[in-house]
Short mmCIF file of C-alpha atoms and ligand atoms in Angstrom, two decimals:
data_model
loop_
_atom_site.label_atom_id
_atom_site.label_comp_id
_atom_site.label_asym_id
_atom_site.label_seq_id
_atom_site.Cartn_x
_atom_site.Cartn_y
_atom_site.Cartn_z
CA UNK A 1 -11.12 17.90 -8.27
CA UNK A 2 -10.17 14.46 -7.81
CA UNK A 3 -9.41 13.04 -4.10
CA UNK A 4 -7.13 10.39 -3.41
CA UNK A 5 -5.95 9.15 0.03
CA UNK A 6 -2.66 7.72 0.65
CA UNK A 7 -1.72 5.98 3.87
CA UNK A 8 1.85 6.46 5.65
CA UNK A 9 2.71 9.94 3.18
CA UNK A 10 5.52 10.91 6.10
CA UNK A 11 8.32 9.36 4.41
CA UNK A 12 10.10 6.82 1.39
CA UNK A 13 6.94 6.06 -1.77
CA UNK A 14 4.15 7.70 0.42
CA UNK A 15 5.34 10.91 0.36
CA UNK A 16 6.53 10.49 -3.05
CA UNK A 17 3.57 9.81 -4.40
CA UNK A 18 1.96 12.34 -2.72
CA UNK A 19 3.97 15.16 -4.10
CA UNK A 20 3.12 13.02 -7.62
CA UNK A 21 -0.94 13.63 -7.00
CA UNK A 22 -0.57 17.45 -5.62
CA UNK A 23 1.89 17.94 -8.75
CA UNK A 24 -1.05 16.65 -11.20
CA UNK A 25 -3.54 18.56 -9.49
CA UNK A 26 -5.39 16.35 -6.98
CA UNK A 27 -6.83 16.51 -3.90
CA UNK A 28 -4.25 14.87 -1.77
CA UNK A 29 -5.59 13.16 1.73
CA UNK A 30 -2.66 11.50 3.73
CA UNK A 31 -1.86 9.98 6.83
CA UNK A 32 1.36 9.33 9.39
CA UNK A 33 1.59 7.87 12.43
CA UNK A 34 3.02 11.33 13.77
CA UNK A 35 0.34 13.48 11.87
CA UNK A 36 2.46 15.49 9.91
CA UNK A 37 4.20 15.31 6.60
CA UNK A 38 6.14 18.16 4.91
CA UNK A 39 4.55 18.21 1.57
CA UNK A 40 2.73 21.04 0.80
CA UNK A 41 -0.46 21.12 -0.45
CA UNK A 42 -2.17 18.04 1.48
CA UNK A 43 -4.05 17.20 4.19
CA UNK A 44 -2.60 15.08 6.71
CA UNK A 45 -4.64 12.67 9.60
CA UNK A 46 -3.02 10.71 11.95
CA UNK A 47 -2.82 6.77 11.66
CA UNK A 48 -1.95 4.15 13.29
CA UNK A 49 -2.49 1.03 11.19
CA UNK A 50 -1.71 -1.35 14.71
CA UNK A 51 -4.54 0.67 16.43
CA UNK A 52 -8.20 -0.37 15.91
CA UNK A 53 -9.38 2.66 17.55
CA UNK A 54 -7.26 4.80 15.28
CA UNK A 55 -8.47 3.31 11.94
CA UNK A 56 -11.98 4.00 12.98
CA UNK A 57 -11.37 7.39 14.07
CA UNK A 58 -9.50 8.38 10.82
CA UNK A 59 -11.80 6.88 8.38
CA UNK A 60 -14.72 8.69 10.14
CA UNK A 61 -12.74 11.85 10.53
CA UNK A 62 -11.07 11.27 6.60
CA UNK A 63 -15.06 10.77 5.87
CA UNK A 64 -16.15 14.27 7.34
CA UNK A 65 -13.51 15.92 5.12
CA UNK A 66 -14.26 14.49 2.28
CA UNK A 67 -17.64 12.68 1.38
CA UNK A 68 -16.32 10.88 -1.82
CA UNK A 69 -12.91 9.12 -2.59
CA UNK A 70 -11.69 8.41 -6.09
CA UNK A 71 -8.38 6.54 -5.53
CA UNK A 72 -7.52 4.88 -2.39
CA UNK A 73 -3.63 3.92 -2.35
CA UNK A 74 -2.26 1.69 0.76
CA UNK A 75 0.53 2.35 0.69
CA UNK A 76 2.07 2.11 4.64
CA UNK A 77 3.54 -1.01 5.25
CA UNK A 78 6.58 -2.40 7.79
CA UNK A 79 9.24 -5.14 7.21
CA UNK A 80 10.26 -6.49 10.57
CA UNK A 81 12.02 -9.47 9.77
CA UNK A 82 14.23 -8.13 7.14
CA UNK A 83 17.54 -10.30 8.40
CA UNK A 84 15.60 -13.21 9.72
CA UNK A 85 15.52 -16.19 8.09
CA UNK A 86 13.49 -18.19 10.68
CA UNK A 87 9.94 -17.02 10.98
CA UNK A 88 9.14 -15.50 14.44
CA UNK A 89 5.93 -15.74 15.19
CA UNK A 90 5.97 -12.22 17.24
CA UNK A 91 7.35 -10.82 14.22
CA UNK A 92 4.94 -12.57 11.84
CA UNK A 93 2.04 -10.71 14.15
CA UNK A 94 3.68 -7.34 13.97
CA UNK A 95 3.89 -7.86 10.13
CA UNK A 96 0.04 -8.66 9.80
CA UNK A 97 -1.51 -6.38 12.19
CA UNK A 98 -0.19 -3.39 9.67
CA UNK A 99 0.50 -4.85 5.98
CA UNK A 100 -2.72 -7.00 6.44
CA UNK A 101 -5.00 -6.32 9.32
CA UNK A 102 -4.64 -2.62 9.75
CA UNK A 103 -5.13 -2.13 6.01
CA UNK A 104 -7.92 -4.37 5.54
CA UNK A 105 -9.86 -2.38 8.66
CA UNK A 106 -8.79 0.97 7.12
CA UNK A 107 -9.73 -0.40 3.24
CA UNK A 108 -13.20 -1.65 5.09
CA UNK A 109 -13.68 1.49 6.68
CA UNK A 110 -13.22 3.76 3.39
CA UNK A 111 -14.65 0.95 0.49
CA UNK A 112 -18.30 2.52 0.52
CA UNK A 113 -17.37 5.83 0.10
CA UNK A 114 -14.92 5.24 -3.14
CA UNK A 115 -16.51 6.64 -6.43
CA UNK A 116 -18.24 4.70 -8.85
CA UNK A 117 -15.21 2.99 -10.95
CA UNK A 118 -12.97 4.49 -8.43
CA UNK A 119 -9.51 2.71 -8.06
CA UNK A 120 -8.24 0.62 -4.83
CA UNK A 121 -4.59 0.39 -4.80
CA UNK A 122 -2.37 -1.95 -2.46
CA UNK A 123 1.11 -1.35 -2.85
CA UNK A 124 2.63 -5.10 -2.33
CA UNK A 125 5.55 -6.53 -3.47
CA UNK A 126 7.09 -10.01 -5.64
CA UNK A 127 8.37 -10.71 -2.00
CA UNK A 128 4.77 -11.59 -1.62
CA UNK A 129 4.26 -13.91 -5.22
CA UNK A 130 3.79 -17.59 -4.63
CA UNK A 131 4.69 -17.71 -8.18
CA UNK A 132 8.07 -16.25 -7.79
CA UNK A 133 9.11 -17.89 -4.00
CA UNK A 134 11.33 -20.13 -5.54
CA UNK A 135 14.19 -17.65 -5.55
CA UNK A 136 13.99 -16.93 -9.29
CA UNK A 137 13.07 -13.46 -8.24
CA UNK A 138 15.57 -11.09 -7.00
CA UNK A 139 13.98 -11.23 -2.91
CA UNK A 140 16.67 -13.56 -0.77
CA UNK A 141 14.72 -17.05 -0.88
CA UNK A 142 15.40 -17.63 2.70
CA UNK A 143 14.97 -13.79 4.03
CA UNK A 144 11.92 -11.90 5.59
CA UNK A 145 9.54 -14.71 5.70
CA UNK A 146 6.78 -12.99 7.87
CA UNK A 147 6.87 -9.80 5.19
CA UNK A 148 6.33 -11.92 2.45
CA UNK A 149 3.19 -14.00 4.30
CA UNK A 150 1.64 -10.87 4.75
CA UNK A 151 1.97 -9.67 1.12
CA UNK A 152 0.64 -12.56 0.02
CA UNK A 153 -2.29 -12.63 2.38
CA UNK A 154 -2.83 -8.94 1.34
CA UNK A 155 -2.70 -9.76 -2.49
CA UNK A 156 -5.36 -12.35 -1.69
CA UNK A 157 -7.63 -9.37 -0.05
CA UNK A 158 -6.93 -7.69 -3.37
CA UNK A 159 -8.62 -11.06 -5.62
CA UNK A 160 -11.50 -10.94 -2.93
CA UNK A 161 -11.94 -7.50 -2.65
CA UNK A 162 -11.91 -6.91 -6.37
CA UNK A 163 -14.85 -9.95 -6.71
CA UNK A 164 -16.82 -7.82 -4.15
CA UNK A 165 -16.42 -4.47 -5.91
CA UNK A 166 -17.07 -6.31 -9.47
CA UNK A 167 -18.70 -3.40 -11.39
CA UNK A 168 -18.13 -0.78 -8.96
CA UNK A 169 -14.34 -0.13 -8.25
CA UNK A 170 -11.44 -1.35 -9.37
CA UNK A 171 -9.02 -2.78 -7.37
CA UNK A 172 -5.06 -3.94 -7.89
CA UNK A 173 -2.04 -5.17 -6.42
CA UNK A 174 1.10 -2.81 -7.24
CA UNK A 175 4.29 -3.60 -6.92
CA UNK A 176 6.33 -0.42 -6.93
CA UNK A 177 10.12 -1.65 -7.38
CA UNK A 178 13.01 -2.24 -4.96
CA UNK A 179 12.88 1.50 -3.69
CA UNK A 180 15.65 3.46 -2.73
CA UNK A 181 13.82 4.74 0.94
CA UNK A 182 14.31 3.41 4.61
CA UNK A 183 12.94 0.00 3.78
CA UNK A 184 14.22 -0.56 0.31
CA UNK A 185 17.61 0.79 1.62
CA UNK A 186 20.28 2.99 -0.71
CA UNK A 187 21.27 -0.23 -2.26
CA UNK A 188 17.81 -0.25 -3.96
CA UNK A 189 17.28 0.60 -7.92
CA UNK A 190 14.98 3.14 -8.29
CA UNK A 191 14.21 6.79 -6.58
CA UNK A 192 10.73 7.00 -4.36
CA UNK A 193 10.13 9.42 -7.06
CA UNK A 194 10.49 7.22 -10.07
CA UNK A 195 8.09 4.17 -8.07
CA UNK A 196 5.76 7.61 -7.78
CA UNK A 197 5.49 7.50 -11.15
CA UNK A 198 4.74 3.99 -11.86
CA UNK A 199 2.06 3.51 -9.38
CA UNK A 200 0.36 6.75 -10.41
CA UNK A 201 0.26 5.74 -14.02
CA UNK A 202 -1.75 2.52 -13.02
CA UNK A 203 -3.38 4.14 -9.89
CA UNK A 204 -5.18 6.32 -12.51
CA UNK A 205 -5.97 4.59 -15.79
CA UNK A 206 -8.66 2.03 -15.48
CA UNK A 207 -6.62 -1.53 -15.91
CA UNK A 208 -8.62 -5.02 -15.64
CA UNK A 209 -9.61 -5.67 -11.67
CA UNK A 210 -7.93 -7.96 -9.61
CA UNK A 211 -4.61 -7.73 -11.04
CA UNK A 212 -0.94 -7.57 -9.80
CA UNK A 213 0.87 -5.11 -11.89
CA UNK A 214 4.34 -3.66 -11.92
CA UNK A 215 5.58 -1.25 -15.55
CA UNK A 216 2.32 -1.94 -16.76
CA UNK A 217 2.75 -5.80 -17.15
CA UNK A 218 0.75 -8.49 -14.68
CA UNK A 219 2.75 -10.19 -12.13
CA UNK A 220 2.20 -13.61 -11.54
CA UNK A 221 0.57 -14.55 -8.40
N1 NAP B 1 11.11 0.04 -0.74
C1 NAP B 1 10.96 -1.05 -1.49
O1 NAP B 1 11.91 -1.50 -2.18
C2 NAP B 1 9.63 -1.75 -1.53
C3 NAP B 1 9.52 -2.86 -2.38
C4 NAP B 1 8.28 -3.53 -2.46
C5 NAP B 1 7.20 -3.05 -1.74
N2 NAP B 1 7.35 -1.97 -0.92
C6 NAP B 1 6.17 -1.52 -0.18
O2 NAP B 1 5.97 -0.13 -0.40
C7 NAP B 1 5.29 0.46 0.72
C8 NAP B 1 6.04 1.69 1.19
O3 NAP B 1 7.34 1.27 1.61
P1 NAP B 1 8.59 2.28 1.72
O4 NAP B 1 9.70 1.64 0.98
O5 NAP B 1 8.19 3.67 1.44
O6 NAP B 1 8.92 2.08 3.28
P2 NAP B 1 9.28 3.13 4.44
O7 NAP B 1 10.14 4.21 3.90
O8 NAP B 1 9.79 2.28 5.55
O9 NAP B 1 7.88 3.76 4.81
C9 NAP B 1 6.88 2.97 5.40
C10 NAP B 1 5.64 3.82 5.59
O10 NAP B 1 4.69 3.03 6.30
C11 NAP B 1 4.23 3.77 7.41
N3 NAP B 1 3.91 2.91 8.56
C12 NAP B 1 4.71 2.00 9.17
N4 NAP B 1 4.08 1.44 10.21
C13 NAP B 1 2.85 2.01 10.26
C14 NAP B 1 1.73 1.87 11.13
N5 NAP B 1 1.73 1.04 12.18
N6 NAP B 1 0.63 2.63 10.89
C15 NAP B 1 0.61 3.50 9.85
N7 NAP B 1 1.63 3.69 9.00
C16 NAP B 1 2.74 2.96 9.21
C17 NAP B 1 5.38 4.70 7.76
O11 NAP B 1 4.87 5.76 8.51
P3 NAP B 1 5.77 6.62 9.56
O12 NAP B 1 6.32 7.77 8.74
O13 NAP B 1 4.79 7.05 10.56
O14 NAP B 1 6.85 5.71 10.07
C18 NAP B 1 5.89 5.08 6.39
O15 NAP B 1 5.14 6.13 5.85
C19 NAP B 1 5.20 -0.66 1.77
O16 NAP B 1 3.92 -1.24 1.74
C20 NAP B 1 6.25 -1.65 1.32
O17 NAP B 1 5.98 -2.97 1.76
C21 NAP B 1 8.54 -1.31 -0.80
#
């Protein structure tokens, strides 16, 4: 059986996605800052992406439980600055030390054990493209500056990360959709379930490393 772990599975994509891998069968390996989740059929560790003592202790105690990972999806993440349009530099910390710090420690912690061609996901966003910062994307060009930073910065651990794996694991940049949970808000477009779907299809097929994908289709940087 296959083994993926999922970060932040309490809530909104996370748990989504993994009621998507127990549904196909996997061996589902989640975290939440609170320990629990409510879906059934996975394992659940407590995480703390802001805590470099929990990271450690996780990754040691996800690495007891299971010696081998085949997909790795980070998935927890926190916008902070949603209605700023000034950045804060307290809020631009709080943004790194989880969408970028936290999961860089956590990836670090985990990389060695991933299978041979095994499959690295960050979920990021277009909030994070340089390509696309010029407004022409549907992210307010003046909102959330310290959440986009830190998807950029993270998509940039995805190009560096995927050089260092070359031949060994794949890894991507995923951007799931403007998602209908707590972060996303009801506004949003698309169910957690239906972003599931999307970042299961290229979580496990075996695209071209180093990419930024959303439907199947590269995004540009
Ligand atoms: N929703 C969208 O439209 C959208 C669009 C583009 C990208 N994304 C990205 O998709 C991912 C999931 O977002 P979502 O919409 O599902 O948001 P969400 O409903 O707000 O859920 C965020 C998740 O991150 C976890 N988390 C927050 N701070 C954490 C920390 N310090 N340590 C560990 N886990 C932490 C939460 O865990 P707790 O349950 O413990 O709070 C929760 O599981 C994020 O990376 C986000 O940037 C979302």
């Amino acid at each position: 059986m296959s083994t993926v772990v999922i970060t932040g599975i309490g809530k909104g994509i996370g748990r989504a996605l993994a009621e998507k891998f127990v549904s196909e069968g996997f061996n589902v390996i989640g975290t939440s800052r609170s320990g629990k989740t409510d879906v059934a059929g996975t394992l659940v560790f407590e995480l703390d992406l802001s805590d470099a003592e929990s990271i450690k202790r996780t990754a040691h105690a996800i690495h007891a439980e299971v010696p081998v990972i085949d997909i790795l999806i980070n998935n927890a993440g926190v916008l902070l600055d949603e209605d700023e349009t000034t950045l804060r530099p307290e809020l631009l910390r709080g943004t790194l030390e989880v969408n970028l710090l936290g999961t860089v420690a956590f990836t670090e912690a985990l990389k060695n054990y991933i299978v041979q061609d095994g499959h690295i996901v960050n979920i990021s966003s277009t909030a994070g493209s340089l390509a696309l910062a010029d407004g022409s994307a549907s992210h307010f060009p003046h909102h959330y500056p310290a959440y986009k930073i830190s998807k950029t910065a993270l998509n940039m651990y995805t190009r560096t990360l995927a050089v260092e794996l070359s031949g060994k694991a794949i890894v991507s940049s995923v951007h799931p959709g403007w998602v209908q949970t707590d972060m996303g808000g009801p506004e949003a477009n698309i169910t957690p379930a239906e972003a599931a779907e999307g970042i299961f299809t290229v979580a496990i097929s075996a695209p071209e490393t180093g990419q930024f994908w959303f439907k199947g289709e590269k995004l540009p940087w």
